[in-house]
Coordinates of C-alpha atoms in Angstrom, one line a residue:
M165 CA 15.3 13.7 -18.2
T166 CA 15.3 11.3 -15.9
T167 CA 19.3 9.9 -15.4
T168 CA 19.4 6.4 -14.9
A169 CA 22.0 4.3 -12.7
T170 CA 23.7 1.7 -14.9
T171 CA 26.2 0.1 -15.1
T172 CA 29.3 -0.2 -17.9
T173 CA 29.6 -3.0 -20.2
T174 CA 32.2 -4.6 -18.3
T175 CA 35.7 -5.6 -20.8
T176 CA 38.5 -7.0 -18.9
T177 CA 39.0 -8.4 -15.4
Q178 CA 41.2 -9.0 -11.9
S179 CA 41.6 -10.3 -9.5
N180 CA 40.7 -8.9 -6.3
T181 CA 42.5 -10.0 -2.8
K182 CA 40.9 -13.3 -2.3
G183 CA 42.3 -14.4 -5.9
E184 CA 38.3 -14.0 -7.1
Q185 CA 38.0 -12.7 -11.0
Q186 CA 36.3 -9.1 -10.8
Q187 CA 35.1 -7.8 -13.7
L188 CA 36.2 -3.9 -15.3
D189 CA 34.7 -1.3 -17.2
K190 CA 36.5 -0.2 -20.1
W191 CA 38.2 2.4 -17.9
G192 CA 39.6 -0.9 -15.7
L193 CA 37.8 0.7 -13.2
P194 CA 35.5 -1.9 -10.9
P195 CA 31.8 -1.2 -11.7
T196 CA 29.3 1.0 -9.9
T197 CA 27.0 -0.8 -7.1
L198 CA 24.7 0.3 -4.9
E199 CA 26.2 1.1 -2.7
D200 CA 28.8 3.8 -4.1
I201 CA 25.4 5.1 -5.1
F202 CA 23.8 4.8 -2.2
P203 CA 25.7 4.2 0.6
P204 CA 25.2 2.6 4.2
L205 CA 24.0 4.5 6.8
P206 CA 27.2 4.6 9.9
G207 CA 27.0 2.6 12.2
D208 CA 25.5 4.9 15.0
T209 CA 22.8 5.9 12.8
K210 CA 19.8 6.1 15.0
L211 CA 17.0 3.4 13.9
D212 CA 14.2 2.8 16.6
P213 CA 11.8 0.2 14.8
I214 CA 8.5 0.4 16.9
D215 CA 8.5 -2.2 19.9
S216 CA 6.5 -5.8 18.9
S217 CA 5.5 -5.9 22.5
K218 CA 3.3 -2.6 21.8
D219 CA -0.5 -3.3 20.5
H220 CA -0.9 0.4 19.5
Y221 CA 1.0 3.8 20.0
T222 CA -1.0 6.9 21.8
L223 CA -1.5 9.4 20.1
S224 CA 0.7 11.8 22.5
E225 CA 3.6 9.4 21.6
I226 CA 3.2 10.0 17.6
K227 CA 3.2 13.7 18.3
D228 CA 7.0 12.9 20.6
N229 CA 8.3 11.1 17.5
L230 CA 7.3 14.2 14.2
K231 CA 8.9 16.5 16.9
D232 CA 12.0 16.6 15.3
H233 CA 10.2 17.3 11.3
V234 CA 7.7 18.6 10.2
D235 CA 4.8 20.7 12.3
L236 CA 1.1 18.3 11.9
G237 CA -0.8 20.9 13.9
D238 CA -3.3 20.1 16.9
L239 CA -3.9 16.4 15.6
T240 CA -6.1 15.9 19.0
R241 CA -8.5 18.1 16.7
Y242 CA -9.2 15.2 14.7
F243 CA -7.8 12.2 16.4
D244 CA -8.5 9.9 19.6
D245 CA -5.6 9.0 21.6
M246 CA -5.7 6.0 20.0
G247 CA -5.6 7.3 16.6
F248 CA -9.0 6.7 15.6
A249 CA -11.1 10.4 13.6
K250 CA -13.5 11.7 15.2
I251 CA -14.9 12.2 11.7
P252 CA -16.4 9.2 10.1
N253 CA -15.8 9.0 6.0
G254 CA -18.8 9.7 3.8
D255 CA -18.5 5.8 3.6
G256 CA -18.7 5.1 7.0
T257 CA -15.2 3.4 7.5
I258 CA -12.8 5.0 10.4
M259 CA -9.9 7.0 9.3
R260 CA -6.5 5.9 11.6
L261 CA -3.3 7.2 12.3
R262 CA -0.6 4.4 13.3
L263 CA 3.1 4.6 13.4
L264 CA 5.1 2.0 12.0
H265 CA 8.2 3.0 12.2
Q266 CA 9.5 5.5 15.8
S267 CA 12.7 7.3 14.3
P268 CA 12.9 8.2 12.1
P269 CA 9.1 8.4 11.8
V270 CA 6.9 6.8 9.9
L271 CA 2.8 6.8 9.7
S272 CA 0.1 5.4 7.8
L273 CA -3.7 6.1 7.9
D274 CA -5.9 3.8 7.3
H275 CA -9.1 4.4 4.9
F276 CA -7.4 8.1 4.3
L277 CA -9.6 8.2 1.1
T278 CA -12.3 6.3 0.3
E279 CA -13.2 4.0 -2.7
D280 CA -15.4 5.9 -4.6
E281 CA -12.3 8.5 -3.8
C282 CA -10.2 6.6 -5.3
R283 CA -12.0 6.2 -8.6
D284 CA -12.3 9.4 -8.7
I285 CA -9.0 10.4 -8.3
R286 CA -8.1 7.7 -10.9
S287 CA -10.9 9.6 -13.9
V288 CA -9.3 12.9 -13.5
A289 CA -5.5 11.1 -15.3
T290 CA -7.7 9.4 -17.5
T291 CA -9.8 12.3 -18.4
A292 CA -7.1 13.8 -19.4
D293 CA -5.7 10.9 -21.4
A294 CA -9.3 11.4 -23.4
A295 CA -8.5 14.7 -23.6
D296 CA -4.8 14.4 -25.0
D297 CA -5.7 15.2 -28.4
D298 CA -6.9 18.7 -27.5
E299 CA -3.6 20.0 -25.8
A300 CA -6.0 23.3 -24.3
S301 CA -8.8 20.9 -22.8
S302 CA -6.1 18.5 -21.8
S303 CA -4.0 20.8 -20.2
T304 CA -6.4 22.3 -18.0
I305 CA -7.5 19.0 -16.1
A306 CA -3.3 16.9 -15.6
H307 CA 0.2 17.5 -17.8
R308 CA 1.1 13.6 -18.1
V309 CA 5.1 13.4 -18.0
D310 CA 7.2 9.5 -18.4
S311 CA 9.4 8.7 -15.9
A312 CA 9.8 12.0 -14.4
T313 CA 12.7 12.9 -12.3
F314 CA 14.8 15.3 -10.9
Q315 CA 17.1 17.0 -13.5
G316 CA 20.3 14.6 -13.0
A317 CA 19.0 11.9 -10.7
L318 CA 20.0 8.8 -10.1
S319 CA 17.5 6.1 -10.2
T320 CA 15.2 4.5 -12.6
R321 CA 12.0 5.5 -12.7
T322 CA 9.9 4.0 -15.7
S323 CA 5.8 4.3 -14.4
T324 CA 3.5 7.0 -15.6
S325 CA 3.0 10.6 -13.4
W326 CA 0.0 13.2 -14.6
F327 CA 0.6 16.7 -12.8
C328 CA -2.8 18.0 -11.5
R329 CA -4.2 20.9 -11.3
Y330 CA -5.5 21.4 -7.2
D331 CA -8.6 22.0 -8.1
K332 CA -9.1 18.7 -9.4
L333 CA -7.9 16.7 -6.4
P334 CA -10.3 19.0 -3.9
T335 CA -10.3 16.1 -1.2
L336 CA -7.5 15.2 -1.7
L337 CA -5.7 18.2 -0.5
T338 CA -8.7 18.9 2.4
K339 CA -7.5 16.4 4.1
A340 CA -3.9 17.0 4.4
H341 CA -4.9 20.4 4.9
H342 CA -7.2 20.6 7.6
L343 CA -6.3 16.4 9.0
L344 CA -2.8 17.2 8.7
G345 CA -2.2 20.3 8.9
V346 CA -1.2 20.8 6.0
P347 CA -0.8 24.5 4.9
L348 CA -2.5 24.7 1.2
E349 CA -0.2 27.1 -0.1
T350 CA 3.0 25.3 0.4
M351 CA 1.3 22.1 -1.2
E352 CA 3.3 20.8 -3.9
E353 CA 1.0 19.5 -7.0
P354 CA -0.1 16.2 -6.2
Q355 CA 0.5 13.9 -8.9
I356 CA -0.8 10.8 -9.8
V357 CA 1.4 7.3 -10.8
R358 CA 0.6 4.7 -12.4
Y359 CA 2.7 1.6 -12.8
K360 CA 2.0 -1.3 -14.7
G361 CA 3.6 -5.0 -14.3
G362 CA 7.4 -4.9 -13.8
E363 CA 7.1 -1.1 -13.8
E364 CA 9.5 0.7 -11.0
F365 CA 10.8 3.3 -9.3
S366 CA 14.0 2.6 -8.0
W367 CA 16.0 3.1 -4.7
H368 CA 15.7 7.2 -4.1
Y369 CA 15.2 10.0 -1.4
D370 CA 12.2 12.2 -1.4
E371 CA 14.3 15.3 -1.4
V372 CA 14.5 17.9 -3.7
P373 CA 18.4 18.6 -5.0
S374 CA 20.5 21.5 -3.3
S375 CA 20.7 23.5 -6.5
Q376 CA 16.9 23.0 -7.1
L377 CA 15.5 24.7 -3.5
T378 CA 14.1 28.0 -4.5
N379 CA 10.9 27.4 -5.0
G380 CA 9.2 26.4 -2.0
G381 CA 12.2 25.1 -0.2
Q382 CA 13.3 21.7 0.6
R383 CA 9.8 19.0 1.3
L384 CA 9.3 18.3 4.6
G385 CA 6.8 15.8 4.2
T386 CA 5.3 12.7 1.2
L387 CA 1.8 11.8 1.7
L388 CA 1.4 8.9 -1.1
V389 CA -1.9 7.3 -1.1
Y390 CA -2.6 3.9 -2.7
L391 CA -5.5 4.4 -5.2
T392 CA -5.6 0.3 -6.2
E393 CA -4.9 -2.7 -4.0
V394 CA -1.6 -4.9 -4.6
P395 CA -1.6 -8.5 -2.9
P396 CA 1.6 -9.1 -1.5
S397 CA 2.4 -12.0 -3.7
K398 CA 2.2 -9.4 -6.8
G399 CA 5.1 -6.6 -4.8
G400 CA 3.6 -3.4 -5.1
G401 CA 4.8 -2.2 -1.6
T402 CA 6.9 0.9 -1.0
T403 CA 10.2 -0.5 0.4
F404 CA 12.3 1.5 2.8
R405 CA 16.2 -0.2 2.8
D406 CA 17.2 0.7 6.4
L407 CA 13.9 1.1 8.1
K408 CA 12.4 -2.5 9.9
E409 CA 9.5 -3.8 10.6
S410 CA 9.4 -4.1 14.4
S411 CA 11.8 -4.8 17.0
S412 CA 11.8 -8.4 16.6
S413 CA 12.0 -8.6 12.9
S414 CA 14.9 -8.4 10.5
S415 CA 12.4 -8.0 7.5
P416 CA 12.7 -4.5 5.8
L417 CA 9.6 -1.9 6.2
V418 CA 7.0 -1.8 3.4
M419 CA 3.7 -0.7 3.4
Q420 CA 1.5 -2.7 1.0
P421 CA -1.4 -0.9 -1.0
Q422 CA -4.7 -1.1 0.6
M423 CA -7.4 0.5 -1.2
G424 CA -7.3 4.6 -0.2
S425 CA -4.7 3.5 2.9
A426 CA -1.6 6.9 3.2
L427 CA 1.5 6.6 4.1
L428 CA 3.3 9.2 5.3
F429 CA 7.2 10.0 5.7
F430 CA 9.6 12.7 6.2
P431 CA 12.4 12.8 3.5
S432 CA 14.2 15.7 5.6
F433 CA 13.9 17.0 9.6
R434 CA 12.6 20.7 10.6
D435 CA 15.3 22.8 9.4
G436 CA 15.5 21.0 6.0
K437 CA 18.0 19.0 6.8
P438 CA 17.8 16.0 4.6
D439 CA 17.3 12.7 6.4
D440 CA 18.8 10.2 5.0
R441 CA 16.7 7.6 6.6
T442 CA 14.2 7.3 4.2
L443 CA 15.4 6.1 0.7
H444 CA 12.8 4.0 -0.6
M445 CA 11.7 2.1 -3.6
S446 CA 8.4 1.1 -5.1
E447 CA 7.9 -1.7 -7.5
V448 CA 5.0 -3.7 -9.3
D449 CA 6.2 -7.7 -9.9
D450 CA 3.0 -9.0 -12.2
D451 CA 2.4 -8.3 -15.7
D452 CA -1.0 -8.2 -15.8
D453 CA -1.1 -5.7 -12.9
Y454 CA -1.9 -2.0 -12.0
K455 CA -0.9 -0.1 -8.8
W456 CA -2.0 3.3 -9.1
I457 CA -1.4 6.2 -6.0
V458 CA -1.6 10.0 -5.7
Q459 CA 1.2 11.7 -4.0
M460 CA 1.8 15.4 -2.8
W461 CA 4.7 16.7 -1.0
T462 CA 4.5 19.9 1.4
H463 CA 7.8 22.0 1.0
Q464 CA 9.4 24.5 3.7
R465 CA 7.7 27.4 2.7
N466 CA 5.7 28.8 -0.3
Y467 CA 5.2 26.5 -3.7
Q468 CA 4.4 27.8 -6.7
A469 CA 3.2 25.1 -8.9
T470 CA 4.7 24.6 -12.6
L471 CA 2.4 22.3 -14.0
P472 CA 0.3 22.3 -15.7
V473 CA 0.8 26.0 -17.0
G474 CA -1.5 28.6 -14.4
N475 CA -1.8 25.2 -11.5
S476 CA -2.3 27.2 -8.7
N477 CA -2.4 25.5 -4.5
E478 CA -4.2 29.2 -3.7
A479 CA -6.6 30.0 -6.1
A480 CA -8.0 25.7 -4.9
R481 CA -8.6 27.2 -1.6
D482 CA -12.0 28.1 -1.6
I483 CA -12.8 24.2 -3.0
V484 CA -11.3 23.0 -0.4
E485 CA -13.2 25.1 2.2
E486 CA -16.5 24.0 0.3
I487 CA -15.4 20.6 0.3
G488 CA -13.8 20.8 4.1
T489 CA -17.6 22.2 5.3
K490 CA -19.0 19.2 3.4
L491 CA -17.2 16.4 4.8
G492 CA -17.6 17.7 8.7
Y493 CA -14.5 19.0 8.6
T494 CA -15.1 23.0 9.9
D495 CA -17.7 22.7 12.3
V496 CA -16.8 22.8 15.1
N497 CA -20.4 21.6 17.0
Y498 CA -20.1 18.7 15.3
F499 CA -17.6 18.1 18.5
A500 CA -19.5 18.7 20.6
R501 CA -22.5 16.5 19.3
R502 CA -20.8 13.4 19.7

């Protein structure tokens, strides 16, 4: 059940220290504000945006910024020092790993999924909905949940989510596993999310509440892939409250959805301590627009899926290896031919 952060109807006013009238709730207290729920970061918090004078960050610089967070394995196996993937996508596009923010580290991956792969993932949600009348058939594909957040969450979420079977999204798992070094057994069940125009997921952290850490421990990484494009004029971006887009800008860091692009950031440090610098939100402004994403988290330890019933990351290992071979990720001779 989602608990939303709302204010209580005001009934009285009082004068503050400046003599201004201040509204109070029915208990005579000031209404809850965003700062009460998500306090501003201390003034000495380390926040390092990218250097606006640099054209790009090398792979070695990216890895250095990741040293306190999740281990992404040997990135040099699949990416050159400019961040370009050594293996092209099936449609000929070239994936590129880029640094969007230094500390906390925020990364993007251009062309992480192809347009066909994005459409295939969206079809999992629509197929699950079409099978909704047959509960047994639907549960073998994905489990639909409206406005899902953690128990007791203080954020508003009005989107729709589908908790998917791992083996229904093998390409997403394969690329996360091989290219980003994410162990399959630590992957949370992937979620497809749809935002209709005007829907949102208000300011929130991706960390797991301390009372719910028994299954896999803390989330170490968030991988979010945009399945549709949303122009800046219609909102739709993923916005970080406390991060800036560059050293010469006062604008907040915003990742604007491009079909197939991915956002990678880290809700906690490598030791599991939550990183409160990653507070973020998402919304879509236009009533006629839709935004589709697919997201997945990696945990500290082995994670056991809860939805749909019988879902298992380990059971998807064979198909992940099969897709990995098809895409060239397990063919060591591929690199010798380049």
